[in-house]
mmCIF file with all atom_site columns, N, CA and C in Angstrom:
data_model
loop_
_atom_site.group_PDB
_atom_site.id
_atom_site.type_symbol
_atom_site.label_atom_id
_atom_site.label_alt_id
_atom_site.label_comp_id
_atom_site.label_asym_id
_atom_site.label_entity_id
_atom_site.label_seq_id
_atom_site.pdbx_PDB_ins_code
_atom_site.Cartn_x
_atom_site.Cartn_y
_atom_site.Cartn_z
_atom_site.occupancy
_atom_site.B_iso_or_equiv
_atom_site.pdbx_formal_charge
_atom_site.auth_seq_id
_atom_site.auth_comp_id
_atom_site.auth_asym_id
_atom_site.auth_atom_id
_atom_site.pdbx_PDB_model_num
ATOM 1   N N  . UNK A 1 1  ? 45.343 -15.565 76.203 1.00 0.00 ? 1  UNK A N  1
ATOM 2   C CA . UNK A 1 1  ? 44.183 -15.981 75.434 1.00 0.00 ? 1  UNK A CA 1
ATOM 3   C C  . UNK A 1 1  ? 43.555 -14.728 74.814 1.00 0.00 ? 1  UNK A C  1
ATOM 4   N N  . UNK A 1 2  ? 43.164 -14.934 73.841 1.00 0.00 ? 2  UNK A N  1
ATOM 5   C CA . UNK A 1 2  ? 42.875 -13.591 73.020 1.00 0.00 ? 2  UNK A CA 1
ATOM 6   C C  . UNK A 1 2  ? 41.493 -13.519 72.949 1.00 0.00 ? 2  UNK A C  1
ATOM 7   N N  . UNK A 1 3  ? 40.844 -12.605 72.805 1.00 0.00 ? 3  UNK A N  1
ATOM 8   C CA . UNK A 1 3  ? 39.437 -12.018 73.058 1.00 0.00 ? 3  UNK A CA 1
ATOM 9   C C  . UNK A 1 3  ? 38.121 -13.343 72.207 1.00 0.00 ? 3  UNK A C  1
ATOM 10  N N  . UNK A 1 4  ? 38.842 -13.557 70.401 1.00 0.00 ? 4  UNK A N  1
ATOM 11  C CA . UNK A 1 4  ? 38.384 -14.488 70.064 1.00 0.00 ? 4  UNK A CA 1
ATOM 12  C C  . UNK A 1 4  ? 38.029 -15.360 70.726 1.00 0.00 ? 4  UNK A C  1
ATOM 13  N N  . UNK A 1 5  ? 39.362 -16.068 71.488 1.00 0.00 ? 5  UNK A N  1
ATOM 14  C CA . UNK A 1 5  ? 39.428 -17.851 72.081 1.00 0.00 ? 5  UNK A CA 1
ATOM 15  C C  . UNK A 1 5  ? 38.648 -17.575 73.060 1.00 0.00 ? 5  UNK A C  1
ATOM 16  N N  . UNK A 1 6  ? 38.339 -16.525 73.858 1.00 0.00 ? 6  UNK A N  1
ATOM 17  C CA . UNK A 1 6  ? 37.237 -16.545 75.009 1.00 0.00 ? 6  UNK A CA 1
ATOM 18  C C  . UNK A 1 6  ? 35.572 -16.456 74.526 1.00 0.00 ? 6  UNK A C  1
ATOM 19  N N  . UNK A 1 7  ? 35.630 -15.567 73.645 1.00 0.00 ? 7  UNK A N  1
ATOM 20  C CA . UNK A 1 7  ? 34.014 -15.443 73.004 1.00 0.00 ? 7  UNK A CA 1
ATOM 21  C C  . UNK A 1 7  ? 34.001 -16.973 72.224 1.00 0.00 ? 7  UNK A C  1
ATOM 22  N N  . UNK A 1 8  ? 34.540 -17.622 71.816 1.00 0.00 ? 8  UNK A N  1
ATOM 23  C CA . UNK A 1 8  ? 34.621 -19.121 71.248 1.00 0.00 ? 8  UNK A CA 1
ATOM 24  C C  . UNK A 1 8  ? 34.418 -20.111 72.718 1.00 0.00 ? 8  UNK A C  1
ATOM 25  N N  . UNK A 1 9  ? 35.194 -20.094 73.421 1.00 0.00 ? 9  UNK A N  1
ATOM 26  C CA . UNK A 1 9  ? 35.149 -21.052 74.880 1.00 0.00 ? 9  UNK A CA 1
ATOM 27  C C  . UNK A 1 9  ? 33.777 -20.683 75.316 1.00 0.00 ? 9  UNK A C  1
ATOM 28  N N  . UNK A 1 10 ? 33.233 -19.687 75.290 1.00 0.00 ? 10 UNK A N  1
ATOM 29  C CA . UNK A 1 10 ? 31.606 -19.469 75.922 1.00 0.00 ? 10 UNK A CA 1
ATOM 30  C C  . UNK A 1 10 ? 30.472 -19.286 75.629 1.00 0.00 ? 10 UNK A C  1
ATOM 31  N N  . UNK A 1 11 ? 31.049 -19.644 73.786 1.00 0.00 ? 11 UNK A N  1
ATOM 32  C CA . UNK A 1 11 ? 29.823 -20.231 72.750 1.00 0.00 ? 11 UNK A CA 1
ATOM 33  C C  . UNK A 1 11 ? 29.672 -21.323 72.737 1.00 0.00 ? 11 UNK A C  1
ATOM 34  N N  . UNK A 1 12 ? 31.237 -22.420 73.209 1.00 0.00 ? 12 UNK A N  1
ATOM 35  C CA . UNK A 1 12 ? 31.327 -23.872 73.425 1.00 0.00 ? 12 UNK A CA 1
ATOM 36  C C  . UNK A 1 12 ? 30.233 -23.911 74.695 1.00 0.00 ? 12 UNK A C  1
ATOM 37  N N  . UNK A 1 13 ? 30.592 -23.639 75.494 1.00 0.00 ? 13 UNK A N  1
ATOM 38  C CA . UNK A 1 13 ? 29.772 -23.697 76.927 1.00 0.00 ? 13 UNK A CA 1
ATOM 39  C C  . UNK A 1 13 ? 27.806 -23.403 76.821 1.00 0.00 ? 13 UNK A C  1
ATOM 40  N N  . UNK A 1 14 ? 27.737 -21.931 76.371 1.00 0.00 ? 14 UNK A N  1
ATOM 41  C CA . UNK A 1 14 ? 26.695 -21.881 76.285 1.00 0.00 ? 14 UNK A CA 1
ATOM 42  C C  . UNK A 1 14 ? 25.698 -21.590 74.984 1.00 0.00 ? 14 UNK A C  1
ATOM 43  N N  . UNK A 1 15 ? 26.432 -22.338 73.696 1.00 0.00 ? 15 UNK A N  1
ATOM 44  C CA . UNK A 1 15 ? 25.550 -22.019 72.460 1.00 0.00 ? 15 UNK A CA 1
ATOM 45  C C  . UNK A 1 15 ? 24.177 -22.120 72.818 1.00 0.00 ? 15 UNK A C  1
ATOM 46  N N  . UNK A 1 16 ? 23.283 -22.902 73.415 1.00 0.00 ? 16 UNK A N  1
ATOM 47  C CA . UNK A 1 16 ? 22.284 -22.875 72.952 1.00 0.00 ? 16 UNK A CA 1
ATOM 48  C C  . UNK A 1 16 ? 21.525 -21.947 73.668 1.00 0.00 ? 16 UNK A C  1
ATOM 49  N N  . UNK A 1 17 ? 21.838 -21.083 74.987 1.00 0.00 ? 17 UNK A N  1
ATOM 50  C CA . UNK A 1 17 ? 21.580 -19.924 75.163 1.00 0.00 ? 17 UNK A CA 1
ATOM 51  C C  . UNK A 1 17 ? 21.533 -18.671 74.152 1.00 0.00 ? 17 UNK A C  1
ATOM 52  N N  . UNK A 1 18 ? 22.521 -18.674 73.784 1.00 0.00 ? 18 UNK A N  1
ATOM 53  C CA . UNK A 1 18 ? 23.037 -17.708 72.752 1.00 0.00 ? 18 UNK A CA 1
ATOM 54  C C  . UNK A 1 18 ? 21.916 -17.879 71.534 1.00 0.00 ? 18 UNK A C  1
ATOM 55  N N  . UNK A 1 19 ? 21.414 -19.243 71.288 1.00 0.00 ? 19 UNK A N  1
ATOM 56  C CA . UNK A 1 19 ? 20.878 -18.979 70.343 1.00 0.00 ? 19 UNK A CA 1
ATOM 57  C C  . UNK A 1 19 ? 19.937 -18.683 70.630 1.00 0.00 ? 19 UNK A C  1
ATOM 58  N N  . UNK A 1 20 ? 19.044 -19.112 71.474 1.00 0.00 ? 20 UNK A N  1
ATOM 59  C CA . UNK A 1 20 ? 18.195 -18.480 72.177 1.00 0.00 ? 20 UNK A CA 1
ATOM 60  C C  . UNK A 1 20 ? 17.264 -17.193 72.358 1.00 0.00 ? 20 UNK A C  1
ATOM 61  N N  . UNK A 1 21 ? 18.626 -16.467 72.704 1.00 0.00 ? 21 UNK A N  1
ATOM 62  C CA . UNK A 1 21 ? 18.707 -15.170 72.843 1.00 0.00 ? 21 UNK A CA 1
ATOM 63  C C  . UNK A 1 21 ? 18.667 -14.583 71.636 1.00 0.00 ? 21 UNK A C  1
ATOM 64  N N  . UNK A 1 22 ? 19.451 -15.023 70.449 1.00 0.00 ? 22 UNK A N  1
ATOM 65  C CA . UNK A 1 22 ? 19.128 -14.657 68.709 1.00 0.00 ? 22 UNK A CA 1
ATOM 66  C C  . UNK A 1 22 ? 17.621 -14.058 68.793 1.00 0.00 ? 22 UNK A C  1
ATOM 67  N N  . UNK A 1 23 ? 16.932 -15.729 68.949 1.00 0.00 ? 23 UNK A N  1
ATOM 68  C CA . UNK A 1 23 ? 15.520 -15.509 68.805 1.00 0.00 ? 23 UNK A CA 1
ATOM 69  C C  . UNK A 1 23 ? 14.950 -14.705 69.363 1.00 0.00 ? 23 UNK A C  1
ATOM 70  N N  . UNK A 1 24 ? 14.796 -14.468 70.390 1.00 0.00 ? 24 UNK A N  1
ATOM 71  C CA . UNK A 1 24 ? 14.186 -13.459 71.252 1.00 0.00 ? 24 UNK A CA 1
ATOM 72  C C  . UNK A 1 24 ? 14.403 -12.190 71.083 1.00 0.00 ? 24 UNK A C  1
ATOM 73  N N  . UNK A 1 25 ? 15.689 -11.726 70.916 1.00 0.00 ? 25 UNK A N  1
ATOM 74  C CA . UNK A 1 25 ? 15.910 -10.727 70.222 1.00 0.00 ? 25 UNK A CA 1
ATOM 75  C C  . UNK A 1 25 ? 15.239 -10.251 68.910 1.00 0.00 ? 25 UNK A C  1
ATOM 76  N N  . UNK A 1 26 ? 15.294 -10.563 68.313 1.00 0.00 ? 26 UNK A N  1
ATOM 77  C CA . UNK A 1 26 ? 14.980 -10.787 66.616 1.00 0.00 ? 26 UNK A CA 1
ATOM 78  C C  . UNK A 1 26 ? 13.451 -10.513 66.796 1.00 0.00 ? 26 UNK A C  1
ATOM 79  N N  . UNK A 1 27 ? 12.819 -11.456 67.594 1.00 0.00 ? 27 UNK A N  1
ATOM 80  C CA . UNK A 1 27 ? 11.129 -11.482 67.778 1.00 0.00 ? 27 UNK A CA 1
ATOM 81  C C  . UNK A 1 27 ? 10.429 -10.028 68.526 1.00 0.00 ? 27 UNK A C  1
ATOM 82  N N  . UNK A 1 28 ? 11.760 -9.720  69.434 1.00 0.00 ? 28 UNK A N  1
ATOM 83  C CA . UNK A 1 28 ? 11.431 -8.231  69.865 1.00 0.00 ? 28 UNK A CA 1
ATOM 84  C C  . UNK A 1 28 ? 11.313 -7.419  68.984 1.00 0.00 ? 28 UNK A C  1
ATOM 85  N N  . UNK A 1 29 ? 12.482 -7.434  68.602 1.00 0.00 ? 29 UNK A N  1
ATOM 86  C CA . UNK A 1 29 ? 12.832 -6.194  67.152 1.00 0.00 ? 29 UNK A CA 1
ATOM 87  C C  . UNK A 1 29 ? 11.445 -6.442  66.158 1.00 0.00 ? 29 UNK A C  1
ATOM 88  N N  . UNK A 1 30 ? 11.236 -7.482  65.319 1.00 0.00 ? 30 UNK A N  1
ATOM 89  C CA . UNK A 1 30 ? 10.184 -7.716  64.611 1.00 0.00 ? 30 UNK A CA 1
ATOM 90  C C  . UNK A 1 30 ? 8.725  -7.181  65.144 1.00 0.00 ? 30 UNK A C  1
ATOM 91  N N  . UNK A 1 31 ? 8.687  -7.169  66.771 1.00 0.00 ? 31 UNK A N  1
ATOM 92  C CA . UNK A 1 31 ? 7.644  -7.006  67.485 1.00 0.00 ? 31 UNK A CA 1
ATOM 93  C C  . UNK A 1 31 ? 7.229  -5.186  67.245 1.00 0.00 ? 31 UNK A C  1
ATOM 94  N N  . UNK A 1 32 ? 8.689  -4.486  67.740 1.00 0.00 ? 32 UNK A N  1
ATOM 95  C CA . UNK A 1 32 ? 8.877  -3.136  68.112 1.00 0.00 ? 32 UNK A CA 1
ATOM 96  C C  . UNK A 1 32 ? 8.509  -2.110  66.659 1.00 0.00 ? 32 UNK A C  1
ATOM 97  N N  . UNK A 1 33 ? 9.107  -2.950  65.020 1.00 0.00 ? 33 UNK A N  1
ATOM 98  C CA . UNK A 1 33 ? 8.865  -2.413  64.050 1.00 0.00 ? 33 UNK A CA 1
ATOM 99  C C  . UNK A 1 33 ? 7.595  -3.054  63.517 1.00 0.00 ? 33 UNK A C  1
ATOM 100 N N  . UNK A 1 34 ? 6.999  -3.369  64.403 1.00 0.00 ? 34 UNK A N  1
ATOM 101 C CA . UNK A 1 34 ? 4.962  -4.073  63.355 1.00 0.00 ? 34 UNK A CA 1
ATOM 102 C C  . UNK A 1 34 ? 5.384  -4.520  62.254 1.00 0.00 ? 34 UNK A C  1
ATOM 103 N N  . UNK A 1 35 ? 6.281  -5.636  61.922 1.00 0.00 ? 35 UNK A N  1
ATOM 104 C CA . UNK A 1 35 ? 6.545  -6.732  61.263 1.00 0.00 ? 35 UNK A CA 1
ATOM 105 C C  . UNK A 1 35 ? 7.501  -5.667  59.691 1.00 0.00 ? 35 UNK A C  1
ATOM 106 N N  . UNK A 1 36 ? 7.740  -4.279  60.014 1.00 0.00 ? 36 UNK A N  1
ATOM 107 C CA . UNK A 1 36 ? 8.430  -3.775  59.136 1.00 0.00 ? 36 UNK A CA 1
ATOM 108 C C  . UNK A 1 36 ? 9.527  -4.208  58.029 1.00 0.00 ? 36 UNK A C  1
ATOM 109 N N  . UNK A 1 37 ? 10.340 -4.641  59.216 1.00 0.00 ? 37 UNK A N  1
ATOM 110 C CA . UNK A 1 37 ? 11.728 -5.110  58.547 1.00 0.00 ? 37 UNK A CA 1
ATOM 111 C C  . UNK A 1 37 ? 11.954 -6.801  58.946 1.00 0.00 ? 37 UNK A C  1
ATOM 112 N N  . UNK A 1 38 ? 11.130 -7.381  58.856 1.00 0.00 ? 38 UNK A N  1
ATOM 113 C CA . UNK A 1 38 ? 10.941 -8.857  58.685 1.00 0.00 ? 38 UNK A CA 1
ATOM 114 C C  . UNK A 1 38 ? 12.140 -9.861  58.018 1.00 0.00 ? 38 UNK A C  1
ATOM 115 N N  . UNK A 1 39 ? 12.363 -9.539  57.129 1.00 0.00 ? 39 UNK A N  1
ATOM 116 C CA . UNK A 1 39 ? 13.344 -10.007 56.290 1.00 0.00 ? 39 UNK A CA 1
ATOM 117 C C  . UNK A 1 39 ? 14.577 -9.522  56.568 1.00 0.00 ? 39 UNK A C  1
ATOM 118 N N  . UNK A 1 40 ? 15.035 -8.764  57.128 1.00 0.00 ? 40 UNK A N  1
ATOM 119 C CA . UNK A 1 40 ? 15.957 -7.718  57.384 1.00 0.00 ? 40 UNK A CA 1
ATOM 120 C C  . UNK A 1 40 ? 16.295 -8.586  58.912 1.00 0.00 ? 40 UNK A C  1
ATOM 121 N N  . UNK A 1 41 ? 15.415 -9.045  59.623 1.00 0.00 ? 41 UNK A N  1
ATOM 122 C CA . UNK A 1 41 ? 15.684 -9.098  61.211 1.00 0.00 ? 41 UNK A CA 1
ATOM 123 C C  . UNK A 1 41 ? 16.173 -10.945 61.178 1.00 0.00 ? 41 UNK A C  1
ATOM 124 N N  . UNK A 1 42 ? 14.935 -11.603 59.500 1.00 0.00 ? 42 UNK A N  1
ATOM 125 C CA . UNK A 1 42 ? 15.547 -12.494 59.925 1.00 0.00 ? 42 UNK A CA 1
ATOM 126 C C  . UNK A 1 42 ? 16.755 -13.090 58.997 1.00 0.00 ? 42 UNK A C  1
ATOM 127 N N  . UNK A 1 43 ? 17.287 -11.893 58.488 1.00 0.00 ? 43 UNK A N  1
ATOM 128 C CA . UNK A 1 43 ? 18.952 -12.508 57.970 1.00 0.00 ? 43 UNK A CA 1
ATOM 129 C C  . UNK A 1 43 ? 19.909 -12.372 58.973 1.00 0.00 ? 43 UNK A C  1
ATOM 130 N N  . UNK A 1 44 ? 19.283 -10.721 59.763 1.00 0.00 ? 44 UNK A N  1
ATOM 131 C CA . UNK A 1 44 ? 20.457 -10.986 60.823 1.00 0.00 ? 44 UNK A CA 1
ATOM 132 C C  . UNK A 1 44 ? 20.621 -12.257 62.049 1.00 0.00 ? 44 UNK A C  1
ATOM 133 N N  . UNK A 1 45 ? 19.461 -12.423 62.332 1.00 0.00 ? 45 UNK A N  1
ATOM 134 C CA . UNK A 1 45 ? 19.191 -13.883 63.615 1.00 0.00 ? 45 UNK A CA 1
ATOM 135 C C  . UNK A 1 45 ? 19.899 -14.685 62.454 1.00 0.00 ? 45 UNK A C  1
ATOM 136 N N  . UNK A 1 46 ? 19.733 -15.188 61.360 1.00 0.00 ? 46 UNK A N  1
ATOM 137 C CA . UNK A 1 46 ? 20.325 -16.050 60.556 1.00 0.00 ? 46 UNK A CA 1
ATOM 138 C C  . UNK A 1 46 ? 21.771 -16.267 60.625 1.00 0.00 ? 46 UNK A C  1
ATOM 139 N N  . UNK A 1 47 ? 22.553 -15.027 60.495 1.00 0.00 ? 47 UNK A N  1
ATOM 140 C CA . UNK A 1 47 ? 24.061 -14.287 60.350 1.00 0.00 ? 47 UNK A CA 1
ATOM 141 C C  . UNK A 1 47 ? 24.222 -14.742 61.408 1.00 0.00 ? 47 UNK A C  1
ATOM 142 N N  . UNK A 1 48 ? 23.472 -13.835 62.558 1.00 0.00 ? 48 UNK A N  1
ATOM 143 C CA . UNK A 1 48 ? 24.238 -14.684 63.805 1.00 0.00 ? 48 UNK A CA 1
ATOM 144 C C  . UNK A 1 48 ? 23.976 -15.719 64.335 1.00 0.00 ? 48 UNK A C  1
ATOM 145 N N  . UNK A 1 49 ? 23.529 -16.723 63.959 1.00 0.00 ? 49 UNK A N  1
ATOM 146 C CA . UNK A 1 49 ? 23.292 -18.653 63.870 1.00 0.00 ? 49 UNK A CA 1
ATOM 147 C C  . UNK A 1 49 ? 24.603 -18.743 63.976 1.00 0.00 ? 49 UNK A C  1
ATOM 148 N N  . UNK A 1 50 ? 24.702 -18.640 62.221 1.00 0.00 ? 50 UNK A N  1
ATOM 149 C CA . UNK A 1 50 ? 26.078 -19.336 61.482 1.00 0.00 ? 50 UNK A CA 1
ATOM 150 C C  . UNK A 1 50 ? 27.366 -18.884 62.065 1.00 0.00 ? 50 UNK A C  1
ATOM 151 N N  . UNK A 1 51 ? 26.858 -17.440 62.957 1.00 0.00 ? 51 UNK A N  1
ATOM 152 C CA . UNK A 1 51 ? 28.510 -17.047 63.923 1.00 0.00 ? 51 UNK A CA 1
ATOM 153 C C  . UNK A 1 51 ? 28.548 -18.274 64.805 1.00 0.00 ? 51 UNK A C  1
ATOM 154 N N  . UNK A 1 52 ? 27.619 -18.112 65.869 1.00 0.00 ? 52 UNK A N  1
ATOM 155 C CA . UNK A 1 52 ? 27.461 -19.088 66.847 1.00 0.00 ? 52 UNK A CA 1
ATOM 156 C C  . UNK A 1 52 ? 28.050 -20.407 66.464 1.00 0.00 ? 52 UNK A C  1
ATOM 157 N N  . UNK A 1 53 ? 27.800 -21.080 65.481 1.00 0.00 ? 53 UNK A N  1
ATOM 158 C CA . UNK A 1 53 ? 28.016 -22.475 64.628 1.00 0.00 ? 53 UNK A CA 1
ATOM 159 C C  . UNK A 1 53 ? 29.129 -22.510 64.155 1.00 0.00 ? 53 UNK A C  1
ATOM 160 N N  . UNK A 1 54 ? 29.763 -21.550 63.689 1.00 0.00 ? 54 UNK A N  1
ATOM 161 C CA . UNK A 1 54 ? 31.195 -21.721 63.360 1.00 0.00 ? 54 UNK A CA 1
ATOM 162 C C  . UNK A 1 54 ? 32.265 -21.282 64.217 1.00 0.00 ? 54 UNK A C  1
ATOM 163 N N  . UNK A 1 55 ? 32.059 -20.511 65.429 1.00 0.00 ? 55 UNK A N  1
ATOM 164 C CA . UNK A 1 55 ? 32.661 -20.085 66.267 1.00 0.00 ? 55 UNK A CA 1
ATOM 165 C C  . UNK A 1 55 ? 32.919 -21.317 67.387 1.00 0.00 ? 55 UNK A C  1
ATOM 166 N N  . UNK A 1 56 ? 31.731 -22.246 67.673 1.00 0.00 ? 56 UNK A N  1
ATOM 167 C CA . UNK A 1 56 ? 31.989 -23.573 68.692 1.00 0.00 ? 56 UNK A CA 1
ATOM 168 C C  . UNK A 1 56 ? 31.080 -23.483 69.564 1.00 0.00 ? 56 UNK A C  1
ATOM 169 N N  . UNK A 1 57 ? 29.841 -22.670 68.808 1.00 0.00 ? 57 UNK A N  1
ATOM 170 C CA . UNK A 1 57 ? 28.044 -22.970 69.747 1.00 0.00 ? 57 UNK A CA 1
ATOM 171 C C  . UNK A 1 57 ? 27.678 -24.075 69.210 1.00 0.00 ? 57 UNK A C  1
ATOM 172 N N  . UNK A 1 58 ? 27.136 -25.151 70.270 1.00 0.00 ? 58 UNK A N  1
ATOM 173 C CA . UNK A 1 58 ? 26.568 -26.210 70.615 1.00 0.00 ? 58 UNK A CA 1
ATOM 174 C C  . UNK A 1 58 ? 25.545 -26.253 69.373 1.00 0.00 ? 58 UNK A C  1
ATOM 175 N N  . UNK A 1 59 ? 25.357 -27.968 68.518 1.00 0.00 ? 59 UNK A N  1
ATOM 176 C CA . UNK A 1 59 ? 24.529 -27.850 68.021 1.00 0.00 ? 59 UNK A CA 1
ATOM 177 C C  . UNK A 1 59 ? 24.779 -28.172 66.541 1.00 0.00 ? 59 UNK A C  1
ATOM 178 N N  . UNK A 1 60 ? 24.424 -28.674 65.510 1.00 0.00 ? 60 UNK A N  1
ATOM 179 C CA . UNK A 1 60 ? 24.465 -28.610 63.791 1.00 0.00 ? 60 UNK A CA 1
ATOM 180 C C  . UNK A 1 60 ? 24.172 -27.432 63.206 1.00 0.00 ? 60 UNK A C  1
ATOM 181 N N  . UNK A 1 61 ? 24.843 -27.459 62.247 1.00 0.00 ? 61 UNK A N  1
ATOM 182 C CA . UNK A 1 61 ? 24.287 -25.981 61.135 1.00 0.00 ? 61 UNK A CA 1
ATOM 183 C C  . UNK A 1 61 ? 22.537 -26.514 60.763 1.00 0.00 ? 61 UNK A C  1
ATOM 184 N N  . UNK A 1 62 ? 21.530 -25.831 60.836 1.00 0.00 ? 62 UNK A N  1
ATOM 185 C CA . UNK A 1 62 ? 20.371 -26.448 60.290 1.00 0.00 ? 62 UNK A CA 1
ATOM 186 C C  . UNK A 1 62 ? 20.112 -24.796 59.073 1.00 0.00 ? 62 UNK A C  1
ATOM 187 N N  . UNK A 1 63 ? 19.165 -25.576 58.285 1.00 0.00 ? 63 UNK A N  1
ATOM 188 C CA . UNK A 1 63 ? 18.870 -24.581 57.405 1.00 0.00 ? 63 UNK A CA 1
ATOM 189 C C  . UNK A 1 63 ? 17.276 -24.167 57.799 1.00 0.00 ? 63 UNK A C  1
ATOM 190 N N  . UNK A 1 64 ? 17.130 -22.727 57.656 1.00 0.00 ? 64 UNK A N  1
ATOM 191 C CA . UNK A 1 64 ? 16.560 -22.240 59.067 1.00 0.00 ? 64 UNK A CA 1
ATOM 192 C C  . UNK A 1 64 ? 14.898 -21.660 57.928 1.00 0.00 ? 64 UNK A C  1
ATOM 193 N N  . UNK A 1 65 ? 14.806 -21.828 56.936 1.00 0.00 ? 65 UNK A N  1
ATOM 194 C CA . UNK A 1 65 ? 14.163 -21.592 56.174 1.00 0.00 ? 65 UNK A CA 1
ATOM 195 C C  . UNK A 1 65 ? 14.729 -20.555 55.043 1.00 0.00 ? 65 UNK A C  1
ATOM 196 N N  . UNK A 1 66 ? 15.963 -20.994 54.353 1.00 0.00 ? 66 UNK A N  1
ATOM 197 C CA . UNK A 1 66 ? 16.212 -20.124 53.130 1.00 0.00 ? 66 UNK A CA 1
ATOM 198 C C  . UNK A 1 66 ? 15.445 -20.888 52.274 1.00 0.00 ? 66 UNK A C  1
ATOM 199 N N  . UNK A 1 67 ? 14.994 -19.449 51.197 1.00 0.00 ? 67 UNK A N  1
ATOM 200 C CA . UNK A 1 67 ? 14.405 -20.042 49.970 1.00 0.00 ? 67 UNK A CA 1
ATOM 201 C C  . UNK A 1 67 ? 14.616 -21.560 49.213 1.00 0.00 ? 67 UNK A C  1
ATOM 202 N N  . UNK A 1 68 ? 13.669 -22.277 49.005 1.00 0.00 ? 68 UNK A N  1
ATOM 203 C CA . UNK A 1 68 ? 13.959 -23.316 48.739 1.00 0.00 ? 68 UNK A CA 1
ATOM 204 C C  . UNK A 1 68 ? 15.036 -24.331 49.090 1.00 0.00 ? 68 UNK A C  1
ATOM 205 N N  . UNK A 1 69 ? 15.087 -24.091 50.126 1.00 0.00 ? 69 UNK A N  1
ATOM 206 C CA . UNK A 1 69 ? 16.458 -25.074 50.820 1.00 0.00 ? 69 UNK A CA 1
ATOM 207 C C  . UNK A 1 69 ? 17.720 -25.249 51.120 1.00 0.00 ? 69 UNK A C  1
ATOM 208 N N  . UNK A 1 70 ? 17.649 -23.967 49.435 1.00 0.00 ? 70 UNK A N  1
ATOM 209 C CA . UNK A 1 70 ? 19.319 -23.665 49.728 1.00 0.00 ? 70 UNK A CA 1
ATOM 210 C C  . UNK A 1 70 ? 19.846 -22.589 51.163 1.00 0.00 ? 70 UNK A C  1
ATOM 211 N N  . UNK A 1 71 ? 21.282 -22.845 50.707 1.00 0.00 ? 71 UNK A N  1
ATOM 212 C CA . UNK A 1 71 ? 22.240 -22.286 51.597 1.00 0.00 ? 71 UNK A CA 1
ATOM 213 C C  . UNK A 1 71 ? 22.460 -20.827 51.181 1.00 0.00 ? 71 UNK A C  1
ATOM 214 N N  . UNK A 1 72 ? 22.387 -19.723 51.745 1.00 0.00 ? 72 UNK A N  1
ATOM 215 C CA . UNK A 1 72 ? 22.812 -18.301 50.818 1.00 0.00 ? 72 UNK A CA 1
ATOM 216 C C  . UNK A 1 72 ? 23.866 -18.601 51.173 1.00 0.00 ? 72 UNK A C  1
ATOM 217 N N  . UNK A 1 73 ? 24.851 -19.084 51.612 1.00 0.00 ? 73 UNK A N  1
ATOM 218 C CA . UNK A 1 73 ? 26.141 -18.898 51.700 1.00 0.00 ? 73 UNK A CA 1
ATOM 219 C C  . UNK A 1 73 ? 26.887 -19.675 50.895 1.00 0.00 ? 73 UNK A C  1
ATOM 220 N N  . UNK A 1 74 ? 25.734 -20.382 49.760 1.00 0.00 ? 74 UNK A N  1
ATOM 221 C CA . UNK A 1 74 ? 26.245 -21.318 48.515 1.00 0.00 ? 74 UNK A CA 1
ATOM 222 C C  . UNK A 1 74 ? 26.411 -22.866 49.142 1.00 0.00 ? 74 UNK A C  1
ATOM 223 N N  . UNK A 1 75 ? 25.985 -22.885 50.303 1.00 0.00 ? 75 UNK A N  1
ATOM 224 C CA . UNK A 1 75 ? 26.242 -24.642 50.251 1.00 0.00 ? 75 UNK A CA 1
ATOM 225 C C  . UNK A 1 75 ? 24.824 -25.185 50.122 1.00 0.00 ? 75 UNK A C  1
ATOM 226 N N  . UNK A 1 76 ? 24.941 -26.595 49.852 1.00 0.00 ? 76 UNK A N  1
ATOM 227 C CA . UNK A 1 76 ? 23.458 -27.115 49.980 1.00 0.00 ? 76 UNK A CA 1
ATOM 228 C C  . UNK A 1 76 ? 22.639 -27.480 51.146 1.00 0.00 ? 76 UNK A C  1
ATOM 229 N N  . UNK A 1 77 ? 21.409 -28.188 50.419 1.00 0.00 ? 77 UNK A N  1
ATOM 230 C CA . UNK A 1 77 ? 20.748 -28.819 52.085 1.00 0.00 ? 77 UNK A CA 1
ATOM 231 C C  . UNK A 1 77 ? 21.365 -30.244 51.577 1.00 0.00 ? 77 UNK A C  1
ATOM 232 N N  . UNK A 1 78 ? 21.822 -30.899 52.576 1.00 0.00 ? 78 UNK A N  1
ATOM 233 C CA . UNK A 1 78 ? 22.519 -32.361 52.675 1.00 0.00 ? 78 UNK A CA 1
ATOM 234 C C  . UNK A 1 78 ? 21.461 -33.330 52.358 1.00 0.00 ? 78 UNK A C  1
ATOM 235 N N  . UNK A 1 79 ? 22.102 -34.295 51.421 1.00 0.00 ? 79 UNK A N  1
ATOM 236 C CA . UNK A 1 79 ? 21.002 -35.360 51.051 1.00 0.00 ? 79 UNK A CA 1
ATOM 237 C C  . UNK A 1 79 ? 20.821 -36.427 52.049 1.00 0.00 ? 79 UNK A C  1
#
């Protein structure tokens, strides 16, 4: 089993930890720079959503507040 299929088997198991942990992370960092790099902290929590979500973390893709609804990754918000 290759390094992938295990970090995938224990995003299946525990995505919503993981995402979790995104947040908290992210809210630290945001905390540690006095709201500096704001935008910066939350593309990365964003980035790593959509890992979590496409890798086999628990859960729907939701759109997490991009500009007007859209998808930066070019898809839409679902009608």
């Amino acid at each position: 089993m290759s390094l992938m299929d295990k970090v995938k088997n224990l995003l299946g198991q525990h995505g919503d930890k993981v995402e979790e942990a995104i947040e908290k992370a992210g809210d630290m960092a945001d905390r540690k720079t006095g709201g500096k790099y704001s935008g910066q902290i939350d593309t990365a929590q964003e980035q790593a959503r959509r890992f979590v979500e496409r890798s086999g973390g628990e859960g729907e893709p939701e759109d997490r507040g991009s500009p007007g609804g859209a998808d930066p990754m070019g898809g839409g918000r679902p009608s």
